[in-house]
PDB file of C-alpha atoms in Angstrom:
ATOM      1  CA  MET S   1     137.659 205.236  87.468  1.00 52.00           C
ATOM      2  CA  THR S   2     137.590 201.453  87.253  1.00 54.00           C
ATOM      3  CA  THR S   3     136.353 199.745  84.106  1.00 47.00           C
ATOM      4  CA  GLY S   4     134.332 196.614  83.409  1.00 47.00           C
ATOM      5  CA  SER S   5     137.349 194.474  82.459  1.00 51.00           C
ATOM      6  CA  ALA S   6     137.981 192.907  85.866  1.00 84.00           C
ATOM      7  CA  VAL S   7     135.870 190.430  87.832  1.00 94.00           C
ATOM      8  CA  PRO S   8     132.834 192.246  89.282  1.00 97.00           C
ATOM      9  CA  THR S   9     132.612 192.605  93.048  1.00 98.00           C
ATOM     10  CA  VAL S  10     129.842 192.658  95.643  1.00 98.00           C
ATOM     11  CA  PHE S  11     130.176 193.595  99.327  1.00 98.00           C
ATOM     12  CA  ILE S  12     127.434 192.213 101.591  1.00 98.00           C
ATOM     13  CA  SER S  13     126.749 193.080 105.225  1.00 98.00           C
ATOM     14  CA  GLY S  14     125.020 190.573 107.502  1.00 97.00           C
ATOM     15  CA  ALA S  15     126.246 187.760 105.260  1.00 98.00           C
ATOM     16  CA  ALA S  16     126.669 184.938 107.782  1.00 97.00           C
ATOM     17  CA  ALA S  17     123.070 183.728 107.575  1.00 96.00           C
ATOM     18  CA  GLY S  18     119.667 184.269 106.022  1.00 95.00           C
ATOM     19  CA  ILE S  19     119.258 186.675 103.113  1.00 95.00           C
ATOM     20  CA  GLY S  20     122.872 187.845 103.256  1.00 97.00           C
ATOM     21  CA  ARG S  21     124.243 184.307 103.041  1.00 97.00           C
ATOM     22  CA  ALA S  22     121.900 183.363 100.200  1.00 97.00           C
ATOM     23  CA  THR S  23     122.895 186.541  98.360  1.00 98.00           C
ATOM     24  CA  ALA S  24     126.592 185.752  98.757  1.00 98.00           C
ATOM     25  CA  LEU S  25     126.030 182.265  97.336  1.00 98.00           C
ATOM     26  CA  GLU S  26     123.937 183.603  94.456  1.00 98.00           C
ATOM     27  CA  PHE S  27     126.507 186.180  93.369  1.00 98.00           C
ATOM     28  CA  ALA S  28     129.423 183.757  93.805  1.00 98.00           C
ATOM     29  CA  ARG S  29     127.594 181.312  91.545  1.00 97.00           C
ATOM     30  CA  ARG S  30     127.268 184.094  88.998  1.00 97.00           C
ATOM     31  CA  GLY S  31     131.015 184.730  88.889  1.00 97.00           C
ATOM     32  CA  TYR S  32     131.308 187.652  91.298  1.00 98.00           C
ATOM     33  CA  ARG S  33     134.115 188.159  93.765  1.00 98.00           C
ATOM     34  CA  VAL S  34     132.148 188.248  97.022  1.00 98.00           C
ATOM     35  CA  GLY S  35     132.918 190.162 100.191  1.00 98.00           C
ATOM     36  CA  ALA S  36     130.917 188.609 103.035  1.00 98.00           C
ATOM     37  CA  TYR S  37     130.910 190.451 106.370  1.00 98.00           C
ATOM     38  CA  ASP S  38     129.181 189.976 109.701  1.00 98.00           C
ATOM     39  CA  ILE S  39     129.746 189.832 113.453  1.00 97.00           C
ATOM     40  CA  ASP S  40     129.195 186.042 113.257  1.00 97.00           C
ATOM     41  CA  LEU S  41     132.654 184.837 112.252  1.00 98.00           C
ATOM     42  CA  GLY S  42     131.715 181.164 112.610  1.00 98.00           C
ATOM     43  CA  GLY S  43     128.873 181.542 110.138  1.00 98.00           C
ATOM     44  CA  LEU S  44     131.182 183.374 107.740  1.00 98.00           C
ATOM     45  CA  ALA S  45     133.742 180.578 107.938  1.00 98.00           C
ATOM     46  CA  THR S  46     131.219 177.966 106.840  1.00 98.00           C
ATOM     47  CA  LEU S  47     130.019 180.288 104.082  1.00 98.00           C
ATOM     48  CA  ARG S  48     133.585 180.686 102.830  1.00 98.00           C
ATOM     49  CA  ASP S  49     134.017 176.917 102.776  1.00 98.00           C
ATOM     50  CA  GLU S  50     130.791 176.485 100.832  1.00 98.00           C
ATOM     51  CA  ILE S  51     131.710 179.093  98.217  1.00 98.00           C
ATOM     52  CA  THR S  52     135.310 177.970  97.740  1.00 98.00           C
ATOM     53  CA  SER S  53     134.276 174.325  97.472  1.00 97.00           C
ATOM     54  CA  ARG S  54     132.253 175.366  94.429  1.00 96.00           C
ATOM     55  CA  GLY S  55     135.158 177.266  92.900  1.00 97.00           C
ATOM     56  CA  GLY S  56     133.976 180.711  93.966  1.00 97.00           C
ATOM     57  CA  ASP S  57     136.030 183.691  95.128  1.00 97.00           C
ATOM     58  CA  VAL S  58     135.148 185.100  98.550  1.00 98.00           C
ATOM     59  CA  ALA S  59     136.674 187.277 101.250  1.00 98.00           C
ATOM     60  CA  ILE S  60     135.242 187.340 104.765  1.00 98.00           C
ATOM     61  CA  GLY S  61     135.710 189.536 107.810  1.00 98.00           C
ATOM     62  CA  GLY S  62     134.168 190.871 110.987  1.00 98.00           C
ATOM     63  CA  LEU S  63     131.901 193.872 110.582  1.00 98.00           C
ATOM     64  CA  ASP S  64     129.821 195.662 113.191  1.00 98.00           C
ATOM     65  CA  VAL S  65     127.799 197.857 110.861  1.00 98.00           C
ATOM     66  CA  THR S  66     127.366 200.533 113.517  1.00 97.00           C
ATOM     67  CA  GLU S  67     131.145 201.103 113.599  1.00 97.00           C
ATOM     68  CA  ALA S  68     132.452 203.299 110.792  1.00 97.00           C
ATOM     69  CA  THR S  69     136.014 202.113 111.440  1.00 98.00           C
ATOM     70  CA  ASP S  70     134.945 198.522 110.719  1.00 98.00           C
ATOM     71  CA  TRP S  71     133.501 199.635 107.395  1.00 98.00           C
ATOM     72  CA  GLU S  72     136.645 201.574 106.544  1.00 98.00           C
ATOM     73  CA  GLU S  73     138.961 198.652 107.305  1.00 98.00           C
ATOM     74  CA  GLN S  74     136.933 195.993 105.537  1.00 98.00           C
ATOM     75  CA  LEU S  75     136.157 198.047 102.430  1.00 98.00           C
ATOM     76  CA  ALA S  76     139.823 198.971 102.040  1.00 98.00           C
ATOM     77  CA  ALA S  77     140.916 195.360 102.512  1.00 98.00           C
ATOM     78  CA  PHE S  78     138.299 193.990 100.106  1.00 98.00           C
ATOM     79  CA  THR S  79     138.807 196.458  97.271  1.00 97.00           C
ATOM     80  CA  GLY S  80     142.614 196.666  97.568  1.00 96.00           C
ATOM     81  CA  ALA S  81     144.541 198.695  95.035  1.00 96.00           C
ATOM     82  CA  SER S  82     141.745 198.552  92.451  1.00 96.00           C
ATOM     83  CA  ARG S  83     139.210 200.223  94.788  1.00 96.00           C
ATOM     84  CA  ARG S  84     136.556 198.427  92.745  1.00 97.00           C
ATOM     85  CA  LEU S  85     133.112 198.090  94.313  1.00 98.00           C
ATOM     86  CA  ASP S  86     130.403 197.187  91.831  1.00 98.00           C
ATOM     87  CA  ILE S  87     127.594 196.441  94.295  1.00 98.00           C
ATOM     88  CA  LEU S  88     127.064 197.238  97.962  1.00 98.00           C
ATOM     89  CA  VAL S  89     124.299 195.212  99.624  1.00 98.00           C
ATOM     90  CA  ASN S  90     123.184 196.794 102.899  1.00 98.00           C
ATOM     91  CA  ASN S  91     121.540 193.727 104.368  1.00 97.00           C
ATOM     92  CA  ALA S  92     122.392 193.632 108.093  1.00 97.00           C
ATOM     93  CA  GLY S  93     119.366 194.176 110.301  1.00 95.00           C
ATOM     94  CA  ILE S  94     117.683 193.111 113.521  1.00 94.00           C
ATOM     95  CA  LEU S  95     114.093 192.849 114.695  1.00 90.00           C
ATOM     96  CA  SER S  96     112.134 192.622 117.929  1.00 91.00           C
ATOM     97  CA  SER S  97     108.386 192.114 117.961  1.00 89.00           C
ATOM     98  CA  GLY S  98     105.720 192.932 120.499  1.00 91.00           C
ATOM     99  CA  ARG S  99     103.787 195.859 121.842  1.00 92.00           C
ATOM    100  CA  PHE S 100     105.830 199.036 121.665  1.00 94.00           C
ATOM    101  CA  GLU S 101     105.531 199.850 125.356  1.00 96.00           C
ATOM    102  CA  GLU S 102     106.627 196.348 126.355  1.00 95.00           C
ATOM    103  CA  ILE S 103     109.875 196.318 124.377  1.00 96.00           C
ATOM    104  CA  PRO S 104     112.768 197.827 126.380  1.00 96.00           C
ATOM    105  CA  LEU S 105     113.900 201.181 125.080  1.00 97.00           C
ATOM    106  CA  ALA S 106     117.495 199.940 124.865  1.00 97.00           C
ATOM    107  CA  THR S 107     116.342 197.174 122.509  1.00 97.00           C
ATOM    108  CA  GLN S 108     114.511 199.658 120.315  1.00 97.00           C
ATOM    109  CA  ARG S 109     117.518 201.958 120.173  1.00 98.00           C
ATOM    110  CA  LYS S 110     119.659 199.015 119.079  1.00 98.00           C
ATOM    111  CA  ILE S 111     117.233 198.296 116.231  1.00 97.00           C
ATOM    112  CA  VAL S 112     117.608 201.898 115.067  1.00 98.00           C
ATOM    113  CA  GLU S 113     121.397 201.781 115.418  1.00 98.00           C
ATOM    114  CA  VAL S 114     121.779 198.633 113.335  1.00 98.00           C
ATOM    115  CA  ASN S 115     119.034 199.114 110.754  1.00 97.00           C
ATOM    116  CA  VAL S 116     119.404 202.855 110.149  1.00 98.00           C
ATOM    117  CA  CYS S 117     122.778 204.021 111.461  1.00 98.00           C
ATOM    118  CA  GLY S 118     124.425 200.848 110.176  1.00 98.00           C
ATOM    119  CA  ALA S 119     123.080 201.449 106.670  1.00 98.00           C
ATOM    120  CA  MET S 120     124.117 205.087 106.827  1.00 98.00           C
ATOM    121  CA  ALA S 121     127.646 204.168 107.912  1.00 98.00           C
ATOM    122  CA  GLY S 122     127.951 201.720 105.046  1.00 98.00           C
ATOM    123  CA  LEU S 123     126.661 204.164 102.468  1.00 98.00           C
ATOM    124  CA  HIS S 124     128.814 207.032 103.686  1.00 98.00           C
ATOM    125  CA  THR S 125     131.987 204.969 103.905  1.00 98.00           C
ATOM    126  CA  ALA S 126     131.462 203.124 100.623  1.00 98.00           C
ATOM    127  CA  PHE S 127     130.681 206.251  98.604  1.00 98.00           C
ATOM    128  CA  PRO S 128     134.224 206.941  97.312  1.00 98.00           C
ATOM    129  CA  TYR S 129     134.557 203.346  96.105  1.00 98.00           C
ATOM    130  CA  LEU S 130     131.149 203.431  94.429  1.00 98.00           C
ATOM    131  CA  ARG S 131     131.832 206.806  92.825  1.00 98.00           C
ATOM    132  CA  ASP S 132     135.084 205.528  91.328  1.00 97.00           C
ATOM    133  CA  THR S 133     133.559 202.308  89.959  1.00 97.00           C
ATOM    134  CA  HIS S 134     131.762 202.615  86.639  1.00 96.00           C
ATOM    135  CA  GLY S 135     128.132 201.483  86.896  1.00 95.00           C
ATOM    136  CA  ALA S 136     128.204 200.948  90.679  1.00 97.00           C
ATOM    137  CA  GLN S 137     124.993 200.011  92.489  1.00 97.00           C
ATOM    138  CA  VAL S 138     123.632 200.034  96.028  1.00 98.00           C
ATOM    139  CA  VAL S 139     120.988 197.604  97.252  1.00 98.00           C
ATOM    140  CA  ASN S 140     119.301 198.547 100.529  1.00 98.00           C
ATOM    141  CA  LEU S 141     117.175 195.883 102.208  1.00 96.00           C
ATOM    142  CA  CYS S 142     113.892 197.581 102.957  1.00 94.00           C
ATOM    143  CA  SER S 143     110.675 195.768 103.887  1.00 88.00           C
ATOM    144  CA  ALA S 144     106.970 195.581 103.214  1.00 83.00           C
ATOM    145  CA  SER S 145     106.648 197.094 106.709  1.00 82.00           C
ATOM    146  CA  ALA S 146     107.609 200.423 105.128  1.00 83.00           C
ATOM    147  CA  ILE S 147     104.337 200.523 103.179  1.00 84.00           C
ATOM    148  CA  TYR S 148     102.344 201.350 106.306  1.00 81.00           C
ATOM    149  CA  GLY S 149     103.417 201.413 109.971  1.00 84.00           C
ATOM    150  CA  GLN S 150     103.189 197.921 111.465  1.00 84.00           C
ATOM    151  CA  PRO S 151     101.655 197.227 114.878  1.00 86.00           C
ATOM    152  CA  GLU S 152     103.845 194.922 117.002  1.00 88.00           C
ATOM    153  CA  LEU S 153     106.777 195.863 114.781  1.00 90.00           C
ATOM    154  CA  ALA S 154     106.607 199.615 115.299  1.00 93.00           C
ATOM    155  CA  THR S 155     110.277 200.481 115.645  1.00 95.00           C
ATOM    156  CA  TYR S 156     111.425 197.968 113.051  1.00 93.00           C
ATOM    157  CA  SER S 157     108.811 199.376 110.676  1.00 93.00           C
ATOM    158  CA  ALA S 158     110.021 202.914 111.410  1.00 96.00           C
ATOM    159  CA  THR S 159     113.606 201.948 110.566  1.00 97.00           C
ATOM    160  CA  LYS S 160     112.491 200.597 107.217  1.00 95.00           C
ATOM    161  CA  PHE S 161     110.649 203.838 106.481  1.00 95.00           C
ATOM    162  CA  ALA S 162     113.996 205.539 107.149  1.00 97.00           C
ATOM    163  CA  VAL S 163     115.777 203.165 104.770  1.00 97.00           C
ATOM    164  CA  ARG S 164     113.104 203.874 102.181  1.00 96.00           C
ATOM    165  CA  GLY S 165     113.607 207.629 102.498  1.00 97.00           C
ATOM    166  CA  LEU S 166     117.384 207.305 102.428  1.00 98.00           C
ATOM    167  CA  THR S 167     117.191 205.177  99.284  1.00 98.00           C
ATOM    168  CA  GLU S 168     114.918 207.616  97.487  1.00 97.00           C
ATOM    169  CA  ALA S 169     117.062 210.616  98.396  1.00 98.00           C
ATOM    170  CA  LEU S 170     120.379 209.031  97.442  1.00 98.00           C
ATOM    171  CA  GLU S 171     118.947 207.618  94.212  1.00 97.00           C
ATOM    172  CA  LEU S 172     118.489 211.256  93.175  1.00 97.00           C
ATOM    173  CA  GLU S 173     121.648 212.654  94.769  1.00 98.00           C
ATOM    174  CA  TRP S 174     124.046 210.011  93.502  1.00 98.00           C
ATOM    175  CA  ARG S 175     122.699 209.839  89.971  1.00 96.00           C
ATOM    176  CA  ARG S 176     125.217 212.541  89.033  1.00 97.00           C
ATOM    177  CA  TYR S 177     127.993 210.084  89.906  1.00 97.00           C
ATOM    178  CA  GLY S 178     126.454 207.216  87.950  1.00 96.00           C
ATOM    179  CA  ILE S 179     125.587 205.298  91.132  1.00 97.00           C
ATOM    180  CA  ARG S 180     122.292 203.418  91.044  1.00 97.00           C
ATOM    181  CA  VAL S 181     120.502 203.104  94.424  1.00 98.00           C
ATOM    182  CA  ILE S 182     117.581 200.698  94.880  1.00 97.00           C
ATOM    183  CA  ALA S 183     115.602 199.062  97.692  1.00 97.00           C
ATOM    184  CA  MET S 184     114.300 195.518  97.992  1.00 95.00           C
ATOM    185  CA  TRP S 185     110.913 195.029  99.679  1.00 93.00           C
ATOM    186  CA  PRO S 186     110.330 191.487 100.955  1.00 89.00           C
ATOM    187  CA  LEU S 187     107.563 190.533 103.357  1.00 80.00           C
ATOM    188  CA  PHE S 188     108.398 187.968 106.059  1.00 73.00           C
ATOM    189  CA  VAL S 189     111.264 185.647 105.102  1.00 75.00           C
ATOM    190  CA  GLN S 190     112.074 182.215 106.525  1.00 73.00           C
ATOM    191  CA  THR S 191     115.171 183.239 108.503  1.00 74.00           C
ATOM    192  CA  ALA S 192     116.264 183.168 112.140  1.00 64.00           C
ATOM    193  CA  MET S 193     115.152 186.794 112.371  1.00 67.00           C
ATOM    194  CA  VAL S 194     111.492 185.775 112.354  1.00 69.00           C
ATOM    195  CA  ASP S 195     111.862 182.676 114.516  1.00 62.00           C
ATOM    196  CA  GLY S 196     109.413 183.010 117.366  1.00 67.00           C
ATOM    197  CA  VAL S 197     107.804 186.121 115.888  1.00 68.00           C
ATOM    198  CA  GLU S 198     104.040 185.866 116.284  1.00 68.00           C
ATOM    199  CA  THR S 199     102.269 189.032 115.290  1.00 70.00           C
ATOM    200  CA  GLY S 200      98.845 189.596 113.822  1.00 58.00           C
ATOM    201  CA  SER S 201     100.390 189.983 110.369  1.00 64.00           C
ATOM    202  CA  THR S 202     102.478 186.800 110.533  1.00 61.00           C
ATOM    203  CA  LYS S 203      99.374 184.877 111.610  1.00 59.00           C
ATOM    204  CA  SER S 204      97.289 186.374 108.809  1.00 62.00           C
ATOM    205  CA  LEU S 205      99.849 186.254 106.014  1.00 64.00           C
ATOM    206  CA  GLY S 206     102.231 183.463 106.994  1.00 63.00           C
ATOM    207  CA  VAL S 207     105.937 183.337 106.150  1.00 60.00           C
ATOM    208  CA  HIS S 208     106.307 182.219 102.548  1.00 61.00           C
ATOM    209  CA  LEU S 209     109.500 183.746 101.170  1.00 82.00           C
ATOM    210  CA  THR S 210     112.852 181.992 101.430  1.00 90.00           C
ATOM    211  CA  PRO S 211     116.289 183.659 101.543  1.00 91.00           C
ATOM    212  CA  ASP S 212     116.915 182.265  98.056  1.00 94.00           C
ATOM    213  CA  ASP S 213     113.808 184.052  96.772  1.00 94.00           C
ATOM    214  CA  VAL S 214     115.186 187.385  97.979  1.00 94.00           C
ATOM    215  CA  ALA S 215     118.736 186.660  96.793  1.00 96.00           C
ATOM    216  CA  GLN S 216     117.503 185.863  93.301  1.00 96.00           C
ATOM    217  CA  ALA S 217     115.400 189.035  93.333  1.00 95.00           C
ATOM    218  CA  ILE S 218     118.466 191.070  94.312  1.00 96.00           C
ATOM    219  CA  TYR S 219     120.513 189.591  91.479  1.00 97.00           C
ATOM    220  CA  SER S 220     117.693 190.208  89.008  1.00 95.00           C
ATOM    221  CA  ALA S 221     117.209 193.800  90.193  1.00 95.00           C
ATOM    222  CA  THR S 222     120.901 194.570  89.763  1.00 96.00           C
ATOM    223  CA  HIS S 223     120.882 193.143  86.241  1.00 92.00           C
ATOM    224  CA  PRO S 224     117.744 194.723  84.786  1.00 79.00           C
ATOM    225  CA  GLY S 225     116.634 194.620  81.197  1.00 73.00           C
ATOM    226  CA  ARG S 226     115.833 197.775  79.301  1.00 56.00           C
ATOM    227  CA  GLU S 227     113.320 199.869  81.243  1.00 60.00           C
ATOM    228  CA  TRP S 228     111.693 203.082  80.145  1.00 57.00           C
ATOM    229  CA  LEU S 229     111.067 204.280  83.684  1.00 61.00           C
ATOM    230  CA  THR S 230     113.611 204.411  86.495  1.00 79.00           C
ATOM    231  CA  LYS S 231     112.734 201.797  89.097  1.00 91.00           C
ATOM    232  CA  VAL S 232     113.808 202.365  92.698  1.00 94.00           C
ATOM    233  CA  HIS S 233     111.676 199.985  94.775  1.00 94.00           C
ATOM    234  CA  TYR S 234     111.463 196.234  94.146  1.00 93.00           C
ATOM    235  CA  PRO S 235     108.680 194.357  95.966  1.00 90.00           C
ATOM    236  CA  VAL S 236     109.612 190.709  96.500  1.00 90.00           C
ATOM    237  CA  GLY S 237     106.849 188.103  96.424  1.00 73.00           C
ATOM    238  CA  LEU S 238     103.242 188.231  95.305  1.00 77.00           C
ATOM    239  CA  GLN S 239     101.909 189.488  98.646  1.00 76.00           C
ATOM    240  CA  THR S 240     104.256 192.468  98.773  1.00 71.00           C
ATOM    241  CA  LYS S 241     103.600 193.298  95.121  1.00 73.00           C
ATOM    242  CA  LEU S 242      99.866 193.327  95.854  1.00 70.00           C
ATOM    243  CA  PHE S 243     100.180 195.546  98.939  1.00 67.00           C
ATOM    244  CA  ALA S 244     102.576 197.927  97.186  1.00 69.00           C
ATOM    245  CA  SER S 245     100.269 198.223  94.178  1.00 70.00           C
ATOM    246  CA  VAL S 246      97.248 198.953  96.367  1.00 67.00           C
ATOM    247  CA  ALA S 247      99.217 201.565  98.333  1.00 72.00           C
ATOM    248  CA  GLN S 248     100.113 203.414  95.145  1.00 72.00           C
ATOM    249  CA  VAL S 249      96.519 203.946  94.060  1.00 67.00           C
ATOM    250  CA  SER S 250      94.482 204.034  97.281  1.00 73.00           C
ATOM    251  CA  PRO S 251      93.853 206.801  99.811  1.00 74.00           C
ATOM    252  CA  ASN S 252      95.424 206.627 103.252  1.00 79.00           C
ATOM    253  CA  TRP S 253      92.235 205.432 104.955  1.00 71.00           C
ATOM    254  CA  VAL S 254      92.074 202.388 102.680  1.00 71.00           C
ATOM    255  CA  GLN S 255      95.692 201.514 103.480  1.00 73.00           C
ATOM    256  CA  ARG S 256      94.962 201.934 107.188  1.00 79.00           C
ATOM    257  CA  LEU S 257      91.889 199.704 107.004  1.00 74.00           C
ATOM    258  CA  MET S 258      93.755 197.027 105.058  1.00 66.00           C
ATOM    259  CA  ASN S 259      96.658 197.141 107.495  1.00 66.00           C
ATOM    260  CA  LYS S 260      94.296 197.055 110.478  1.00 70.00           C
ATOM    261  CA  THR S 261      92.608 193.964 109.076  1.00 74.00           C
ATOM    262  CA  VAL S 262      95.828 192.116 108.216  1.00 72.00           C
ATOM    263  CA  THR S 263      97.493 192.877 111.563  1.00 73.00           C
ATOM    264  CA  ARG S 264      94.307 192.154 113.559  1.00 76.00           C
ATOM    265  CA  SER S 265      94.697 195.458 115.370  1.00 68.00           C
TER     266      SER S 265
END
């Protein structure tokens, strides 16, 4: 099992832009060796230049998260002989908004493949590296849309419910190996993923979070202070914290009414 003597490492999927890119920059600034992976090789190249120009250590490579062989190749290349993997950030995801019946089924299947199957492939393939690294952690990018099913984002919302369930289950399963598994819960973030998205909830709530906000929250969540209770879910931003708090103490009909009002459904 690896020890804490070497430089810590973080492997990030969907790192070419948005939250993934901001997370790579945040961890590089903090002294981590960063593995940044995506299907957008051009975006990764500019990220590498930005990190190295600041004296950071980064490796980049192509990764289709739905392909287990891509995960196998890139994890092996990144970890090398040490097999060290301190943090896996499952960030890659896609979104399509609109009425469920108007979104092509092929598009919805792709959302499931990337957001759910992609996360599963990463978790399954990375497990041996995480198990053999003392104090390893997994960060799954969830969403406030997993608090209650979201109209006009139905399939995306469903995938985040799946990520939520997967996180909760593996947090219990992998505790025996010393692997910590957590989920980040941002609301809408100012990234290309929400460009052109106009739903009832975006109109009501706006888009206030930046990728840097989420990246800083991820770093903070993976470096917690002393806590008496195990924390699995991390709402990001005041709006998400409010909705998550209400959901914990209110009956289902209150959550439905609140969601109906916010989404203008």
